[in-house]
Protein backbone atom coordinates (compact mmCIF):
# COMPACT_ATOMS: atom_id res chain seq x y z
CA UNK A 1 0.00 0.00 0.00
CA UNK A 2 2.86 2.35 0.74
CA UNK A 3 4.33 1.74 -2.71
CA UNK A 4 1.01 2.59 -4.35
CA UNK A 5 0.71 5.71 -2.23
CA UNK A 6 4.21 6.67 -3.32
CA UNK A 7 3.55 5.95 -7.00
CA UNK A 8 0.28 7.88 -7.31
CA UNK A 9 1.43 10.98 -5.44
CA UNK A 10 2.83 13.81 -7.53
CA UNK A 11 4.57 15.88 -4.84
CA UNK A 12 6.19 15.40 -1.44
CA UNK A 13 3.18 16.95 0.29
CA UNK A 14 0.88 14.48 -1.45
CA UNK A 15 3.20 11.56 -0.63
CA UNK A 16 3.21 12.49 3.05
CA UNK A 17 -0.58 12.81 3.07
CA UNK A 18 -1.04 9.47 1.25
CA UNK A 19 1.30 7.65 3.64
CA UNK A 20 -0.57 9.15 6.61
CA UNK A 21 -3.84 7.87 5.12
CA UNK A 22 -2.35 4.38 4.80
CA UNK A 23 -1.14 4.55 8.42
CA UNK A 24 -4.59 5.59 9.63
CA UNK A 25 -6.27 2.86 7.60
CA UNK A 26 -3.99 0.16 9.00
CA UNK A 27 -4.33 1.44 12.57
CA UNK A 28 -8.15 1.49 12.23
CA UNK A 29 -8.01 -2.12 11.04
CA UNK A 30 -6.23 -3.22 14.21
CA UNK A 31 -2.57 -3.23 13.15
CA UNK A 32 -0.08 -2.08 15.79
CA UNK A 33 2.46 0.69 15.28
CA UNK A 34 5.23 -1.92 15.32
CA UNK A 35 3.64 -3.74 12.36
CA UNK A 36 3.26 -0.42 10.52
CA UNK A 37 6.95 0.34 11.00
CA UNK A 38 7.88 -3.13 9.75
CA UNK A 39 5.69 -2.77 6.64
CA UNK A 40 6.94 0.76 5.94
CA UNK A 41 10.61 -0.20 6.27
CA UNK A 42 10.33 -3.49 4.42
CA UNK A 43 13.17 -3.89 1.96
CA UNK A 44 12.20 -4.25 -1.64
CA UNK A 45 13.19 -7.50 -3.30
CA UNK A 46 15.55 -7.25 -6.20
CA UNK A 47 14.34 -8.90 -9.35
CA UNK A 48 17.56 -10.59 -10.39
CA UNK A 49 15.88 -13.57 -12.01
CA UNK A 50 14.41 -11.55 -14.89
CA UNK A 51 16.22 -12.03 -18.15
CA UNK A 52 16.08 -9.52 -20.98
CA UNK A 53 13.44 -10.44 -23.52
CA UNK A 54 14.73 -11.35 -26.97
CA UNK A 55 13.89 -9.15 -29.93
CA UNK A 56 12.22 -11.95 -31.86
CA UNK A 57 9.77 -14.33 -30.26
CA UNK A 58 8.15 -17.24 -32.06
CA UNK A 59 4.54 -18.09 -31.37
CA UNK A 60 3.61 -21.70 -30.67
CA UNK A 61 -0.10 -22.35 -31.04
CA UNK A 62 -1.29 -25.50 -29.26
CA UNK A 63 -4.78 -26.91 -28.66
CA UNK A 64 -6.02 -26.36 -25.13
CA UNK A 65 -6.10 -29.59 -23.17
CA UNK A 66 -5.72 -28.55 -19.54
CA UNK A 67 -4.33 -25.55 -17.69
CA UNK A 68 -1.68 -27.78 -16.08
CA UNK A 69 -0.49 -29.04 -19.48
CA UNK A 70 -0.17 -25.51 -20.86
CA UNK A 71 1.70 -24.41 -17.71
CA UNK A 72 4.13 -27.34 -18.09
CA UNK A 73 4.90 -26.34 -21.67
CA UNK A 74 5.48 -22.71 -20.63
CA UNK A 75 7.78 -23.76 -17.77
CA UNK A 76 9.77 -26.07 -20.04
CA UNK A 77 10.25 -23.25 -22.58
CA UNK A 78 11.39 -20.88 -19.83
CA UNK A 79 13.76 -23.42 -18.27
CA UNK A 80 15.44 -24.09 -21.60
CA UNK A 81 15.41 -20.36 -22.46
CA UNK A 82 13.47 -20.91 -25.67
CA UNK A 83 12.10 -17.55 -26.90
CA UNK A 84 8.56 -18.71 -27.61
CA UNK A 85 5.09 -17.37 -26.83
CA UNK A 86 2.67 -20.18 -26.01
CA UNK A 87 -0.91 -19.65 -27.19
CA UNK A 88 -3.51 -22.27 -26.39
CA UNK A 89 -6.50 -22.40 -28.73
CA UNK A 90 -9.85 -23.59 -27.42
CA UNK A 91 -11.31 -26.68 -29.01
CA UNK A 92 -14.52 -26.90 -30.99
CA UNK A 93 -17.81 -26.47 -29.18
CA UNK A 94 -21.31 -27.51 -30.17
CA UNK A 95 -22.47 -23.91 -30.26
CA UNK A 96 -19.79 -22.99 -32.82
CA UNK A 97 -21.82 -24.76 -35.50
CA UNK A 98 -18.83 -26.76 -36.73
CA UNK A 99 -20.35 -30.03 -35.66
CA UNK A 100 -23.17 -31.14 -37.93
CA UNK A 101 -25.62 -33.90 -37.22
CA UNK A 102 -25.36 -36.17 -40.28
CA UNK A 103 -28.49 -38.07 -39.29
CA UNK A 104 -30.68 -35.15 -40.33
CA UNK A 105 -31.60 -35.39 -43.99
CA UNK A 106 -31.86 -32.24 -46.03
PDB file of C-alpha atoms in Angstrom:
ATOM      1  CA  UNK A   1       0.000   0.000   0.000  1.00  0.00           C
ATOM      2  CA  UNK A   2       2.862   2.347   0.737  1.00  0.00           C
ATOM      3  CA  UNK A   3       4.331   1.736  -2.715  1.00  0.00           C
ATOM      4  CA  UNK A   4       1.007   2.585  -4.346  1.00  0.00           C
ATOM      5  CA  UNK A   5       0.706   5.713  -2.227  1.00  0.00           C
ATOM      6  CA  UNK A   6       4.212   6.673  -3.319  1.00  0.00           C
ATOM      7  CA  UNK A   7       3.548   5.951  -7.003  1.00  0.00           C
ATOM      8  CA  UNK A   8       0.279   7.876  -7.310  1.00  0.00           C
ATOM      9  CA  UNK A   9       1.433  10.984  -5.440  1.00  0.00           C
ATOM     10  CA  UNK A  10       2.825  13.814  -7.527  1.00  0.00           C
ATOM     11  CA  UNK A  11       4.568  15.884  -4.836  1.00  0.00           C
ATOM     12  CA  UNK A  12       6.188  15.405  -1.440  1.00  0.00           C
ATOM     13  CA  UNK A  13       3.182  16.949   0.295  1.00  0.00           C
ATOM     14  CA  UNK A  14       0.875  14.477  -1.445  1.00  0.00           C
ATOM     15  CA  UNK A  15       3.204  11.564  -0.626  1.00  0.00           C
ATOM     16  CA  UNK A  16       3.209  12.492   3.050  1.00  0.00           C
ATOM     17  CA  UNK A  17      -0.583  12.808   3.074  1.00  0.00           C
ATOM     18  CA  UNK A  18      -1.039   9.471   1.247  1.00  0.00           C
ATOM     19  CA  UNK A  19       1.303   7.648   3.637  1.00  0.00           C
ATOM     20  CA  UNK A  20      -0.567   9.148   6.606  1.00  0.00           C
ATOM     21  CA  UNK A  21      -3.842   7.873   5.119  1.00  0.00           C
ATOM     22  CA  UNK A  22      -2.350   4.376   4.800  1.00  0.00           C
ATOM     23  CA  UNK A  23      -1.137   4.553   8.420  1.00  0.00           C
ATOM     24  CA  UNK A  24      -4.593   5.594   9.626  1.00  0.00           C
ATOM     25  CA  UNK A  25      -6.272   2.857   7.603  1.00  0.00           C
ATOM     26  CA  UNK A  26      -3.994   0.162   9.002  1.00  0.00           C
ATOM     27  CA  UNK A  27      -4.330   1.437  12.574  1.00  0.00           C
ATOM     28  CA  UNK A  28      -8.147   1.487  12.225  1.00  0.00           C
ATOM     29  CA  UNK A  29      -8.010  -2.121  11.040  1.00  0.00           C
ATOM     30  CA  UNK A  30      -6.227  -3.219  14.206  1.00  0.00           C
ATOM     31  CA  UNK A  31      -2.573  -3.230  13.154  1.00  0.00           C
ATOM     32  CA  UNK A  32      -0.079  -2.080  15.787  1.00  0.00           C
ATOM     33  CA  UNK A  33       2.456   0.695  15.276  1.00  0.00           C
ATOM     34  CA  UNK A  34       5.232  -1.922  15.322  1.00  0.00           C
ATOM     35  CA  UNK A  35       3.641  -3.737  12.365  1.00  0.00           C
ATOM     36  CA  UNK A  36       3.258  -0.423  10.517  1.00  0.00           C
ATOM     37  CA  UNK A  37       6.950   0.341  11.002  1.00  0.00           C
ATOM     38  CA  UNK A  38       7.876  -3.132   9.745  1.00  0.00           C
ATOM     39  CA  UNK A  39       5.690  -2.769   6.638  1.00  0.00           C
ATOM     40  CA  UNK A  40       6.938   0.757   5.942  1.00  0.00           C
ATOM     41  CA  UNK A  41      10.609  -0.200   6.271  1.00  0.00           C
ATOM     42  CA  UNK A  42      10.334  -3.491   4.416  1.00  0.00           C
ATOM     43  CA  UNK A  43      13.175  -3.888   1.962  1.00  0.00           C
ATOM     44  CA  UNK A  44      12.196  -4.249  -1.645  1.00  0.00           C
ATOM     45  CA  UNK A  45      13.194  -7.503  -3.304  1.00  0.00           C
ATOM     46  CA  UNK A  46      15.548  -7.252  -6.198  1.00  0.00           C
ATOM     47  CA  UNK A  47      14.336  -8.898  -9.350  1.00  0.00           C
ATOM     48  CA  UNK A  48      17.562 -10.585 -10.388  1.00  0.00           C
ATOM     49  CA  UNK A  49      15.881 -13.566 -12.014  1.00  0.00           C
ATOM     50  CA  UNK A  50      14.411 -11.554 -14.887  1.00  0.00           C
ATOM     51  CA  UNK A  51      16.215 -12.031 -18.145  1.00  0.00           C
ATOM     52  CA  UNK A  52      16.076  -9.520 -20.977  1.00  0.00           C
ATOM     53  CA  UNK A  53      13.441 -10.444 -23.522  1.00  0.00           C
ATOM     54  CA  UNK A  54      14.730 -11.350 -26.967  1.00  0.00           C
ATOM     55  CA  UNK A  55      13.890  -9.150 -29.935  1.00  0.00           C
ATOM     56  CA  UNK A  56      12.223 -11.955 -31.863  1.00  0.00           C
ATOM     57  CA  UNK A  57       9.771 -14.333 -30.261  1.00  0.00           C
ATOM     58  CA  UNK A  58       8.155 -17.239 -32.064  1.00  0.00           C
ATOM     59  CA  UNK A  59       4.537 -18.086 -31.372  1.00  0.00           C
ATOM     60  CA  UNK A  60       3.614 -21.705 -30.670  1.00  0.00           C
ATOM     61  CA  UNK A  61      -0.096 -22.349 -31.036  1.00  0.00           C
ATOM     62  CA  UNK A  62      -1.291 -25.500 -29.259  1.00  0.00           C
ATOM     63  CA  UNK A  63      -4.775 -26.909 -28.663  1.00  0.00           C
ATOM     64  CA  UNK A  64      -6.020 -26.357 -25.128  1.00  0.00           C
ATOM     65  CA  UNK A  65      -6.098 -29.595 -23.174  1.00  0.00           C
ATOM     66  CA  UNK A  66      -5.716 -28.547 -19.538  1.00  0.00           C
ATOM     67  CA  UNK A  67      -4.328 -25.550 -17.690  1.00  0.00           C
ATOM     68  CA  UNK A  68      -1.677 -27.779 -16.085  1.00  0.00           C
ATOM     69  CA  UNK A  69      -0.490 -29.040 -19.477  1.00  0.00           C
ATOM     70  CA  UNK A  70      -0.167 -25.508 -20.857  1.00  0.00           C
ATOM     71  CA  UNK A  71       1.698 -24.411 -17.713  1.00  0.00           C
ATOM     72  CA  UNK A  72       4.130 -27.342 -18.092  1.00  0.00           C
ATOM     73  CA  UNK A  73       4.903 -26.340 -21.667  1.00  0.00           C
ATOM     74  CA  UNK A  74       5.483 -22.710 -20.633  1.00  0.00           C
ATOM     75  CA  UNK A  75       7.779 -23.762 -17.766  1.00  0.00           C
ATOM     76  CA  UNK A  76       9.771 -26.067 -20.044  1.00  0.00           C
ATOM     77  CA  UNK A  77      10.253 -23.254 -22.578  1.00  0.00           C
ATOM     78  CA  UNK A  78      11.389 -20.877 -19.832  1.00  0.00           C
ATOM     79  CA  UNK A  79      13.762 -23.418 -18.267  1.00  0.00           C
ATOM     80  CA  UNK A  80      15.436 -24.090 -21.601  1.00  0.00           C
ATOM     81  CA  UNK A  81      15.412 -20.361 -22.461  1.00  0.00           C
ATOM     82  CA  UNK A  82      13.469 -20.909 -25.670  1.00  0.00           C
ATOM     83  CA  UNK A  83      12.105 -17.551 -26.905  1.00  0.00           C
ATOM     84  CA  UNK A  84       8.558 -18.706 -27.611  1.00  0.00           C
ATOM     85  CA  UNK A  85       5.089 -17.372 -26.826  1.00  0.00           C
ATOM     86  CA  UNK A  86       2.665 -20.180 -26.008  1.00  0.00           C
ATOM     87  CA  UNK A  87      -0.911 -19.650 -27.191  1.00  0.00           C
ATOM     88  CA  UNK A  88      -3.515 -22.269 -26.392  1.00  0.00           C
ATOM     89  CA  UNK A  89      -6.499 -22.404 -28.727  1.00  0.00           C
ATOM     90  CA  UNK A  90      -9.848 -23.592 -27.415  1.00  0.00           C
ATOM     91  CA  UNK A  91     -11.314 -26.680 -29.010  1.00  0.00           C
ATOM     92  CA  UNK A  92     -14.521 -26.904 -30.985  1.00  0.00           C
ATOM     93  CA  UNK A  93     -17.811 -26.472 -29.178  1.00  0.00           C
ATOM     94  CA  UNK A  94     -21.307 -27.514 -30.174  1.00  0.00           C
ATOM     95  CA  UNK A  95     -22.470 -23.915 -30.255  1.00  0.00           C
ATOM     96  CA  UNK A  96     -19.790 -22.991 -32.822  1.00  0.00           C
ATOM     97  CA  UNK A  97     -21.817 -24.764 -35.496  1.00  0.00           C
ATOM     98  CA  UNK A  98     -18.828 -26.758 -36.730  1.00  0.00           C
ATOM     99  CA  UNK A  99     -20.348 -30.031 -35.662  1.00  0.00           C
ATOM    100  CA  UNK A 100     -23.165 -31.135 -37.927  1.00  0.00           C
ATOM    101  CA  UNK A 101     -25.619 -33.899 -37.223  1.00  0.00           C
ATOM    102  CA  UNK A 102     -25.355 -36.167 -40.275  1.00  0.00           C
ATOM    103  CA  UNK A 103     -28.493 -38.074 -39.289  1.00  0.00           C
ATOM    104  CA  UNK A 104     -30.681 -35.153 -40.329  1.00  0.00           C
ATOM    105  CA  UNK A 105     -31.601 -35.388 -43.991  1.00  0.00           C
ATOM    106  CA  UNK A 106     -31.863 -32.239 -46.034  1.00  0.00           C
TER     107      UNK A 106
END
